[in-house]
Amino acid sequence: MASRIKTPLPQIAPDHGARHVAIIMDGNGRWAKKRLLPRIAGHRAGVDAVRRIARVARELGLECLTLYAFSSENWKRPAEEVSDLMGLLRHFIQADLEEFHANGVRLQVIGDYRVLEPSLVDLIEGAMTRTAGNDGPTIAIALNYGAQDELVRMAQTLARQVQAGEISADAIGRAQVEAALDTASLPPLDLLIRTSGELRLSNFMLWQAAYAELYFTDTLWPDFDGEALARALAAFKQRDRRFGGL
Ligand code: IPE
Ligand code: IPE
Ligand code: MG
């Protein structure tokens, strides 16, 4: 399989300063359409791209890579496509978990994955538990993730804590909000990439992206590779992050 062949990465020193990169992996359907293939073929090629990118995360000096795999809005797609995507996810975890583990990757999931099919939930939780003690990088997969849903769940968590008398409403600050988000255990987001030329966030990491650098590329997700990621990191390195200061 072509994706198994290791291609040398362009020279990008891991001093780019990005700890956490998140990617909106978009364009699988258009990749397939261009080749007159069914959409599922694009999703399969998308999984190969995930493998390639996951393999270079450490080499590129990343602490955390978050990948948007299925949004809380993607349930609107035809049932057959949803079921194909869930099948691919199941197969991906089953086939790749041991390689991730052997490479020290810590697998995390963000999003409301607990509503997925029970056997898939077990698989996901097993994968997180198996890799929890690894020293990284962390690969966080966003599954049934929507930032608005995450913020609603955060509000509920904090409201319950107030109701139970564990904290006072006045004690809620940014740290308490961040601790109640799905990304609580992940480093701050530095760079947000979207493939396929769409210029929107599609309900992804709205809180976390507050000061992230944004990078849009026309490359369709199945064509994205280590070199493309290195290019994005090189662009990130050129940015002047001011966080409101001078
Ligand atoms: C991204 O590719 C994968 C998911 C959203 C699951 P799309 O399936 O959105 O591909 P396009 O946007 O139709 O090309
Ligand atoms: C965003 O892509 C979600 C994922 C990549 C998982 P979509 O293809 O679902 O986004 P829209 O519908 O074009 O905004
Ligand atoms: Mg899309």
PDB file of C-alpha atoms and ligand atoms in Angstrom:
ATOM      1  CA  MET A   1       0.000   0.000   0.000  1.00  0.00           C
ATOM      2  CA  ALA A   2       1.455   3.365  -1.033  1.00  0.00           C
ATOM      3  CA  SER A   3       0.587   4.921   2.311  1.00  0.00           C
ATOM      4  CA  ARG A   4       2.890   2.456   4.064  1.00  0.00           C
ATOM      5  CA  ILE A   5       5.920   3.783   2.232  1.00  0.00           C
ATOM      6  CA  LYS A   6       7.805   6.261   4.367  1.00  0.00           C
ATOM      7  CA  THR A   7       8.579   9.432   2.452  1.00  0.00           C
ATOM      8  CA  PRO A   8      11.310  11.728   3.757  1.00  0.00           C
ATOM      9  CA  LEU A   9       9.927  14.902   5.291  1.00  0.00           C
ATOM     10  CA  PRO A  10      11.076  18.319   4.132  1.00  0.00           C
ATOM     11  CA  GLN A  11      13.447  19.927   6.579  1.00  0.00           C
ATOM     12  CA  ILE A  12      11.354  21.507   9.275  1.00  0.00           C
ATOM     13  CA  ALA A  13      13.073  21.795  12.597  1.00  0.00           C
ATOM     14  CA  PRO A  14      10.723  20.943  15.450  1.00  0.00           C
ATOM     15  CA  ASP A  15      11.361  24.462  16.816  1.00  0.00           C
ATOM     16  CA  HIS A  16       8.199  25.785  15.152  1.00  0.00           C
ATOM     17  CA  GLY A  17       6.715  26.138  18.632  1.00  0.00           C
ATOM     18  CA  ALA A  18       3.397  24.427  17.896  1.00  0.00           C
ATOM     19  CA  ARG A  19       2.465  21.991  20.633  1.00  0.00           C
ATOM     20  CA  HIS A  20      -1.070  21.258  19.483  1.00  0.00           C
ATOM     21  CA  VAL A  21      -2.279  21.118  15.892  1.00  0.00           C
ATOM     22  CA  ALA A  22      -5.884  20.319  14.979  1.00  0.00           C
ATOM     23  CA  ILE A  23      -7.096  19.399  11.511  1.00  0.00           C
ATOM     24  CA  ILE A  24     -10.553  19.602   9.939  1.00  0.00           C
ATOM     25  CA  MET A  25     -10.074  16.694   7.560  1.00  0.00           C
ATOM     26  CA  ASP A  26     -12.329  17.730   4.715  1.00  0.00           C
ATOM     27  CA  GLY A  27     -12.646  16.753   1.055  1.00  0.00           C
ATOM     28  CA  ASN A  28     -12.909  12.962   1.033  1.00  0.00           C
ATOM     29  CA  GLY A  29     -16.109  13.045  -1.016  1.00  0.00           C
ATOM     30  CA  ARG A  30     -14.679  15.421  -3.622  1.00  0.00           C
ATOM     31  CA  TRP A  31     -11.498  13.335  -3.843  1.00  0.00           C
ATOM     32  CA  ALA A  32     -13.629  10.288  -4.697  1.00  0.00           C
ATOM     33  CA  LYS A  33     -15.872  12.206  -7.083  1.00  0.00           C
ATOM     34  CA  LYS A  34     -12.860  13.399  -9.089  1.00  0.00           C
ATOM     35  CA  ARG A  35     -11.973   9.743  -9.599  1.00  0.00           C
ATOM     36  CA  LEU A  36     -15.576   8.675 -10.324  1.00  0.00           C
ATOM     37  CA  LEU A  37     -15.453   6.539  -7.180  1.00  0.00           C
ATOM     38  CA  PRO A  38     -18.115   6.148  -4.479  1.00  0.00           C
ATOM     39  CA  ARG A  39     -17.770   8.449  -1.443  1.00  0.00           C
ATOM     40  CA  ILE A  40     -16.710   5.517   0.738  1.00  0.00           C
ATOM     41  CA  ALA A  41     -13.559   5.180  -1.387  1.00  0.00           C
ATOM     42  CA  GLY A  42     -12.724   8.770  -0.439  1.00  0.00           C
ATOM     43  CA  HIS A  43     -13.257   7.983   3.237  1.00  0.00           C
ATOM     44  CA  ARG A  44     -11.010   4.929   2.941  1.00  0.00           C
ATOM     45  CA  ALA A  45      -8.292   7.059   1.370  1.00  0.00           C
ATOM     46  CA  GLY A  46      -8.924   9.544   4.188  1.00  0.00           C
ATOM     47  CA  VAL A  47      -8.132   6.865   6.765  1.00  0.00           C
ATOM     48  CA  ASP A  48      -4.843   6.165   4.951  1.00  0.00           C
ATOM     49  CA  ALA A  49      -4.057   9.873   5.242  1.00  0.00           C
ATOM     50  CA  VAL A  50      -4.771   9.718   8.984  1.00  0.00           C
ATOM     51  CA  ARG A  51      -2.251   6.875   9.303  1.00  0.00           C
ATOM     52  CA  ARG A  52       0.394   8.823   7.393  1.00  0.00           C
ATOM     53  CA  ILE A  53      -0.096  11.943   9.470  1.00  0.00           C
ATOM     54  CA  ALA A  54      -0.194  10.067  12.772  1.00  0.00           C
ATOM     55  CA  ARG A  55       3.143   8.445  11.905  1.00  0.00           C
ATOM     56  CA  VAL A  56       4.937  11.770  11.401  1.00  0.00           C
ATOM     57  CA  ALA A  57       3.474  13.632  14.398  1.00  0.00           C
ATOM     58  CA  ARG A  58       6.402  12.800  16.670  1.00  0.00           C
ATOM     59  CA  GLU A  59       9.018  13.481  13.995  1.00  0.00           C
ATOM     60  CA  LEU A  60       7.475  16.903  13.418  1.00  0.00           C
ATOM     61  CA  GLY A  61       7.765  17.665  17.103  1.00  0.00           C
ATOM     62  CA  LEU A  62       4.058  17.725  17.967  1.00  0.00           C
ATOM     63  CA  GLU A  63       2.772  17.033  21.419  1.00  0.00           C
ATOM     64  CA  CYS A  64      -0.819  16.704  20.286  1.00  0.00           C
ATOM     65  CA  LEU A  65      -2.671  16.257  17.025  1.00  0.00           C
ATOM     66  CA  THR A  66      -6.466  16.528  17.062  1.00  0.00           C
ATOM     67  CA  LEU A  67      -8.339  15.176  14.050  1.00  0.00           C
ATOM     68  CA  TYR A  68     -11.974  16.035  13.278  1.00  0.00           C
ATOM     69  CA  ALA A  69     -13.354  12.714  12.098  1.00  0.00           C
ATOM     70  CA  PHE A  70     -17.128  12.950  12.619  1.00  0.00           C
ATOM     71  CA  SER A  71     -19.095  16.024  13.605  1.00  0.00           C
ATOM     72  CA  SER A  72     -22.295  16.231  15.607  1.00  0.00           C
ATOM     73  CA  GLU A  73     -23.865  17.482  12.355  1.00  0.00           C
ATOM     74  CA  ASN A  74     -22.604  14.584  10.221  1.00  0.00           C
ATOM     75  CA  TRP A  75     -25.585  12.487  11.377  1.00  0.00           C
ATOM     76  CA  LYS A  76     -27.510  14.423   8.708  1.00  0.00           C
ATOM     77  CA  ARG A  77     -25.747  12.365   6.019  1.00  0.00           C
ATOM     78  CA  PRO A  78     -27.413   9.325   4.453  1.00  0.00           C
ATOM     79  CA  ALA A  79     -27.587   6.404   6.898  1.00  0.00           C
ATOM     80  CA  GLU A  80     -25.403   4.307   4.626  1.00  0.00           C
ATOM     81  CA  GLU A  81     -22.564   6.836   4.688  1.00  0.00           C
ATOM     82  CA  VAL A  82     -22.825   7.204   8.472  1.00  0.00           C
ATOM     83  CA  SER A  83     -22.640   3.452   8.853  1.00  0.00           C
ATOM     84  CA  ASP A  84     -19.672   3.242   6.452  1.00  0.00           C
ATOM     85  CA  LEU A  85     -17.850   5.896   8.504  1.00  0.00           C
ATOM     86  CA  MET A  86     -18.532   4.046  11.770  1.00  0.00           C
ATOM     87  CA  GLY A  87     -17.330   0.821  10.148  1.00  0.00           C
ATOM     88  CA  LEU A  88     -14.109   2.499   9.030  1.00  0.00           C
ATOM     89  CA  LEU A  89     -13.563   3.891  12.501  1.00  0.00           C
ATOM     90  CA  ARG A  90     -14.068   0.473  14.075  1.00  0.00           C
ATOM     91  CA  HIS A  91     -11.666  -1.135  11.614  1.00  0.00           C
ATOM     92  CA  PHE A  92      -9.107   1.650  12.092  1.00  0.00           C
ATOM     93  CA  ILE A  93      -8.975   1.183  15.866  1.00  0.00           C
ATOM     94  CA  GLN A  94      -8.833  -2.594  15.552  1.00  0.00           C
ATOM     95  CA  ALA A  95      -6.116  -2.576  12.892  1.00  0.00           C
ATOM     96  CA  ASP A  96      -3.928   0.286  14.146  1.00  0.00           C
ATOM     97  CA  LEU A  97      -4.158   0.309  17.933  1.00  0.00           C
ATOM     98  CA  GLU A  98      -1.114  -1.889  18.494  1.00  0.00           C
ATOM     99  CA  GLU A  99       1.050   0.166  16.143  1.00  0.00           C
ATOM    100  CA  PHE A 100       0.017   3.355  17.935  1.00  0.00           C
ATOM    101  CA  HIS A 101       0.745   1.737  21.281  1.00  0.00           C
ATOM    102  CA  ALA A 102       4.143   0.460  20.123  1.00  0.00           C
ATOM    103  CA  ASN A 103       5.005   3.990  18.984  1.00  0.00           C
ATOM    104  CA  GLY A 104       4.103   5.505  22.333  1.00  0.00           C
ATOM    105  CA  VAL A 105       1.019   7.303  21.024  1.00  0.00           C
ATOM    106  CA  ARG A 106      -1.652   8.242  23.559  1.00  0.00           C
ATOM    107  CA  LEU A 107      -5.101   7.971  21.987  1.00  0.00           C
ATOM    108  CA  GLN A 108      -7.825  10.323  23.165  1.00  0.00           C
ATOM    109  CA  VAL A 109     -11.328  11.004  21.943  1.00  0.00           C
ATOM    110  CA  ILE A 110     -13.150  14.316  22.171  1.00  0.00           C
ATOM    111  CA  GLY A 111     -16.858  14.672  21.486  1.00  0.00           C
ATOM    112  CA  ASP A 112     -19.901  12.862  22.801  1.00  0.00           C
ATOM    113  CA  TYR A 113     -18.705   9.397  21.756  1.00  0.00           C
ATOM    114  CA  ARG A 114     -20.641   7.647  24.509  1.00  0.00           C
ATOM    115  CA  VAL A 115     -23.824   7.739  22.419  1.00  0.00           C
ATOM    116  CA  LEU A 116     -22.230   5.594  19.705  1.00  0.00           C
ATOM    117  CA  GLU A 117     -22.978   1.892  19.442  1.00  0.00           C
ATOM    118  CA  PRO A 118     -21.995   0.161  22.741  1.00  0.00           C
ATOM    119  CA  SER A 119     -19.432  -2.160  21.143  1.00  0.00           C
ATOM    120  CA  LEU A 120     -17.759   0.842  19.503  1.00  0.00           C
ATOM    121  CA  VAL A 121     -17.769   2.728  22.812  1.00  0.00           C
ATOM    122  CA  ASP A 122     -16.048  -0.291  24.431  1.00  0.00           C
ATOM    123  CA  LEU A 123     -13.464  -0.348  21.645  1.00  0.00           C
ATOM    124  CA  ILE A 124     -12.776   3.385  22.027  1.00  0.00           C
ATOM    125  CA  GLU A 125     -12.496   3.196  25.808  1.00  0.00           C
ATOM    126  CA  GLY A 126     -10.260   0.122  25.539  1.00  0.00           C
ATOM    127  CA  ALA A 127      -7.963   2.001  23.131  1.00  0.00           C
ATOM    128  CA  MET A 128      -7.769   5.035  25.435  1.00  0.00           C
ATOM    129  CA  THR A 129      -7.056   2.871  28.477  1.00  0.00           C
ATOM    130  CA  ARG A 130      -4.435   0.798  26.651  1.00  0.00           C
ATOM    131  CA  THR A 131      -2.489   3.864  25.546  1.00  0.00           C
ATOM    132  CA  ALA A 132      -3.128   6.120  28.577  1.00  0.00           C
ATOM    133  CA  GLY A 133       0.332   5.562  30.074  1.00  0.00           C
ATOM    134  CA  ASN A 134       2.234   6.332  26.869  1.00  0.00           C
ATOM    135  CA  ASP A 135       4.501   9.354  26.695  1.00  0.00           C
ATOM    136  CA  GLY A 136       2.993  10.727  23.486  1.00  0.00           C
ATOM    137  CA  PRO A 137       2.396  12.276  21.106  1.00  0.00           C
ATOM    138  CA  THR A 138      -1.333  12.409  21.811  1.00  0.00           C
ATOM    139  CA  ILE A 139      -3.651  11.745  18.899  1.00  0.00           C
ATOM    140  CA  ALA A 140      -7.123  13.031  19.768  1.00  0.00           C
ATOM    141  CA  ILE A 141      -9.931  11.952  17.474  1.00  0.00           C
ATOM    142  CA  ALA A 142     -13.015  14.178  17.436  1.00  0.00           C
ATOM    143  CA  LEU A 143     -16.029  11.874  17.207  1.00  0.00           C
ATOM    144  CA  ASN A 144     -19.604  13.046  17.337  1.00  0.00           C
ATOM    145  CA  TYR A 145     -17.909  16.314  18.211  1.00  0.00           C
ATOM    146  CA  GLY A 146     -19.526  19.710  17.920  1.00  0.00           C
ATOM    147  CA  ALA A 147     -18.118  22.732  19.726  1.00  0.00           C
ATOM    148  CA  GLN A 148     -21.569  24.073  20.588  1.00  0.00           C
ATOM    149  CA  ASP A 149     -22.515  20.695  22.033  1.00  0.00           C
ATOM    150  CA  GLU A 150     -19.219  20.631  23.976  1.00  0.00           C
ATOM    151  CA  LEU A 151     -19.968  24.092  25.400  1.00  0.00           C
ATOM    152  CA  VAL A 152     -23.488  23.017  26.378  1.00  0.00           C
ATOM    153  CA  ARG A 153     -22.107  19.938  28.146  1.00  0.00           C
ATOM    154  CA  MET A 154     -19.494  22.130  29.872  1.00  0.00           C
ATOM    155  CA  ALA A 155     -22.265  24.447  31.128  1.00  0.00           C
ATOM    156  CA  GLN A 156     -24.202  21.453  32.427  1.00  0.00           C
ATOM    157  CA  THR A 157     -21.132  20.075  34.222  1.00  0.00           C
ATOM    158  CA  LEU A 158     -20.450  23.383  35.948  1.00  0.00           C
ATOM    159  CA  ALA A 159     -24.132  23.903  36.772  1.00  0.00           C
ATOM    160  CA  ARG A 160     -24.210  20.485  38.417  1.00  0.00           C
ATOM    161  CA  GLN A 161     -21.127  21.340  40.464  1.00  0.00           C
ATOM    162  CA  VAL A 162     -22.772  24.558  41.637  1.00  0.00           C
ATOM    163  CA  GLN A 163     -26.017  22.733  42.377  1.00  0.00           C
ATOM    164  CA  ALA A 164     -24.141  20.152  44.451  1.00  0.00           C
ATOM    165  CA  GLY A 165     -22.462  22.949  46.392  1.00  0.00           C
ATOM    166  CA  GLU A 166     -18.997  21.926  45.172  1.00  0.00           C
ATOM    167  CA  ILE A 167     -18.177  25.367  43.782  1.00  0.00           C
ATOM    168  CA  SER A 168     -19.830  28.781  43.882  1.00  0.00           C
ATOM    169  CA  ALA A 169     -21.013  30.451  40.659  1.00  0.00           C
ATOM    170  CA  ASP A 170     -18.544  33.262  41.285  1.00  0.00           C
ATOM    171  CA  ALA A 171     -15.675  30.782  41.343  1.00  0.00           C
ATOM    172  CA  ILE A 172     -16.264  29.923  37.677  1.00  0.00           C
ATOM    173  CA  GLY A 173     -13.480  31.354  35.567  1.00  0.00           C
ATOM    174  CA  ARG A 174     -11.646  30.376  32.424  1.00  0.00           C
ATOM    175  CA  ALA A 175      -9.730  27.612  34.195  1.00  0.00           C
ATOM    176  CA  GLN A 176     -12.968  25.995  35.417  1.00  0.00           C
ATOM    177  CA  VAL A 177     -14.468  26.224  31.924  1.00  0.00           C
ATOM    178  CA  GLU A 178     -11.377  24.677  30.355  1.00  0.00           C
ATOM    179  CA  ALA A 179     -11.339  21.868  32.886  1.00  0.00           C
ATOM    180  CA  ALA A 180     -14.919  21.003  31.928  1.00  0.00           C
ATOM    181  CA  LEU A 181     -14.259  20.901  28.177  1.00  0.00           C
ATOM    182  CA  ASP A 182     -13.481  17.690  26.289  1.00  0.00           C
ATOM    183  CA  THR A 183      -9.983  19.056  25.649  1.00  0.00           C
ATOM    184  CA  ALA A 184      -9.159  19.455  29.372  1.00  0.00           C
ATOM    185  CA  SER A 185      -6.157  17.117  29.171  1.00  0.00           C
ATOM    186  CA  LEU A 186      -4.791  18.532  25.895  1.00  0.00           C
ATOM    187  CA  PRO A 187      -2.306  21.383  25.462  1.00  0.00           C
ATOM    188  CA  PRO A 188      -3.591  24.778  24.216  1.00  0.00           C
ATOM    189  CA  LEU A 189      -4.420  24.807  20.501  1.00  0.00           C
ATOM    190  CA  ASP A 190      -1.753  26.512  18.402  1.00  0.00           C
ATOM    191  CA  LEU A 191      -2.634  25.777  14.794  1.00  0.00           C
ATOM    192  CA  LEU A 192      -5.938  24.875  13.167  1.00  0.00           C
ATOM    193  CA  ILE A 193      -5.763  23.478   9.642  1.00  0.00           C
ATOM    194  CA  ARG A 194      -8.678  22.914   7.261  1.00  0.00           C
ATOM    195  CA  THR A 195      -8.206  21.038   4.030  1.00  0.00           C
ATOM    196  CA  SER A 196     -10.254  21.152   0.806  1.00  0.00           C
ATOM    197  CA  GLY A 197     -10.596  24.909   0.428  1.00  0.00           C
ATOM    198  CA  GLU A 198     -13.641  25.485   2.648  1.00  0.00           C
ATOM    199  CA  LEU A 199     -13.241  28.611   4.750  1.00  0.00           C
ATOM    200  CA  ARG A 200     -15.274  27.798   7.849  1.00  0.00           C
ATOM    201  CA  LEU A 201     -14.906  26.094  11.211  1.00  0.00           C
ATOM    202  CA  SER A 202     -17.976  23.840  10.938  1.00  0.00           C
ATOM    203  CA  ASN A 203     -18.513  23.835  14.704  1.00  0.00           C
ATOM    204  CA  PHE A 204     -14.960  22.769  15.553  1.00  0.00           C
ATOM    205  CA  MET A 205     -13.095  23.871  18.709  1.00  0.00           C
ATOM    206  CA  LEU A 206     -14.773  27.283  18.969  1.00  0.00           C
ATOM    207  CA  TRP A 207     -13.423  27.981  22.450  1.00  0.00           C
ATOM    208  CA  GLN A 208      -9.990  26.483  21.812  1.00  0.00           C
ATOM    209  CA  ALA A 209      -9.485  28.358  18.529  1.00  0.00           C
ATOM    210  CA  ALA A 210      -9.730  31.767  20.223  1.00  0.00           C
ATOM    211  CA  TYR A 211      -6.044  32.482  19.572  1.00  0.00           C
ATOM    212  CA  ALA A 212      -5.070  29.594  17.322  1.00  0.00           C
ATOM    213  CA  GLU A 213      -3.452  30.410  14.004  1.00  0.00           C
ATOM    214  CA  LEU A 214      -5.651  29.377  11.074  1.00  0.00           C
ATOM    215  CA  TYR A 215      -4.308  27.651   7.975  1.00  0.00           C
ATOM    216  CA  PHE A 216      -6.474  26.784   4.978  1.00  0.00           C
ATOM    217  CA  THR A 217      -5.298  24.662   2.080  1.00  0.00           C
ATOM    218  CA  ASP A 218      -7.032  23.542  -1.120  1.00  0.00           C
ATOM    219  CA  THR A 219      -5.468  20.083  -0.784  1.00  0.00           C
ATOM    220  CA  LEU A 220      -8.177  17.451  -0.326  1.00  0.00           C
ATOM    221  CA  TRP A 221      -7.732  15.436   2.862  1.00  0.00           C
ATOM    222  CA  PRO A 222      -6.780  12.105   1.175  1.00  0.00           C
ATOM    223  CA  ASP A 223      -3.906  13.951  -0.558  1.00  0.00           C
ATOM    224  CA  PHE A 224      -2.641  15.527   2.656  1.00  0.00           C
ATOM    225  CA  ASP A 225       0.677  14.078   3.865  1.00  0.00           C
ATOM    226  CA  GLY A 226       3.650  14.724   6.111  1.00  0.00           C
ATOM    227  CA  GLU A 227       5.042  17.197   3.641  1.00  0.00           C
ATOM    228  CA  ALA A 228       1.786  19.176   3.632  1.00  0.00           C
ATOM    229  CA  LEU A 229       1.796  19.204   7.433  1.00  0.00           C
ATOM    230  CA  ALA A 230       5.420  20.326   7.482  1.00  0.00           C
ATOM    231  CA  ARG A 231       4.466  23.148   5.095  1.00  0.00           C
ATOM    232  CA  ALA A 232       1.658  24.239   7.421  1.00  0.00           C
ATOM    233  CA  LEU A 233       4.079  24.205  10.372  1.00  0.00           C
ATOM    234  CA  ALA A 234       6.591  26.255   8.396  1.00  0.00           C
ATOM    235  CA  ALA A 235       3.827  28.823   7.725  1.00  0.00           C
ATOM    236  CA  PHE A 236       2.915  28.769  11.418  1.00  0.00           C
ATOM    237  CA  LYS A 237       6.526  29.495  12.328  1.00  0.00           C
ATOM    238  CA  GLN A 238       6.362  32.708  10.274  1.00  0.00           C
ATOM    239  CA  ARG A 239       3.270  34.004  12.083  1.00  0.00           C
ATOM    240  CA  ASP A 240       3.553  36.780  14.608  1.00  0.00           C
ATOM    241  CA  ARG A 241       1.310  35.763  17.510  1.00  0.00           C
ATOM    242  CA  ARG A 242       0.429  38.758  19.598  1.00  0.00           C
ATOM    243  CA  PHE A 243      -2.475  37.571  21.765  1.00  0.00           C
ATOM    244  CA  GLY A 244      -3.749  41.130  21.911  1.00  0.00           C
ATOM    245  CA  GLY A 245      -0.436  42.547  23.041  1.00  0.00           C
ATOM    246  CA  LEU A 246       2.260  44.224  21.009  1.00  0.00           C
TER     247      LEU A 246
HETATM  248  C1  IPE B   1     -14.599  14.814   5.313  1.00  0.00           C
HETATM  249  O1  IPE B   1     -14.885  14.638   3.969  1.00  0.00           O
HETATM  250  C2  IPE B   1     -14.941  13.597   6.126  1.00  0.00           C
HETATM  251  C3  IPE B   1     -16.114  13.751   6.994  1.00  0.00           C
HETATM  252  C4  IPE B   1     -16.792  14.837   7.181  1.00  0.00           C
HETATM  253  C5  IPE B   1     -16.533  12.573   7.699  1.00  0.00           C
HETATM  254  P1  IPE B   1     -16.320  14.934   3.354  1.00  0.00           P
HETATM  255  O2  IPE B   1     -17.094  13.651   3.357  1.00  0.00           O
HETATM  256  O3  IPE B   1     -16.963  16.058   4.041  1.00  0.00           O
HETATM  257  O4  IPE B   1     -15.908  15.313   1.885  1.00  0.00           O
HETATM  258  P2  IPE B   1     -16.576  16.419   0.965  1.00  0.00           P
HETATM  259  O5  IPE B   1     -16.619  17.700   1.732  1.00  0.00           O
HETATM  260  O6  IPE B   1     -17.937  15.912   0.616  1.00  0.00           O
HETATM  261  O7  IPE B   1     -15.667  16.505  -0.227  1.00  0.00           O
HETATM  262  C1  IPE B   2     -16.448  19.076   8.875  1.00  0.00           C
HETATM  263  O1  IPE B   2     -16.633  18.734   7.541  1.00  0.00           O
HETATM  264  C2  IPE B   2     -16.516  17.850   9.734  1.00  0.00           C
HETATM  265  C3  IPE B   2     -15.406  16.907   9.597  1.00  0.00           C
HETATM  266  C4  IPE B   2     -14.344  17.083   8.856  1.00  0.00           C
HETATM  267  C5  IPE B   2     -15.523  15.717  10.365  1.00  0.00           C
HETATM  268  P1  IPE B   2     -18.071  18.801   6.846  1.00  0.00           P
HETATM  269  O2  IPE B   2     -17.862  18.393   5.443  1.00  0.00           O
HETATM  270  O3  IPE B   2     -19.044  18.030   7.637  1.00  0.00           O
HETATM  271  O4  IPE B   2     -18.412  20.339   6.985  1.00  0.00           O
HETATM  272  P2  IPE B   2     -19.453  21.241   6.199  1.00  0.00           P
HETATM  273  O5  IPE B   2     -20.760  20.487   6.176  1.00  0.00           O
HETATM  274  O6  IPE B   2     -18.908  21.414   4.802  1.00  0.00           O
HETATM  275  O7  IPE B   2     -19.494  22.526   6.948  1.00  0.00           O
HETATM  276 MG    MG B   3     -17.006  18.059   3.713  1.00  0.00          MG
END
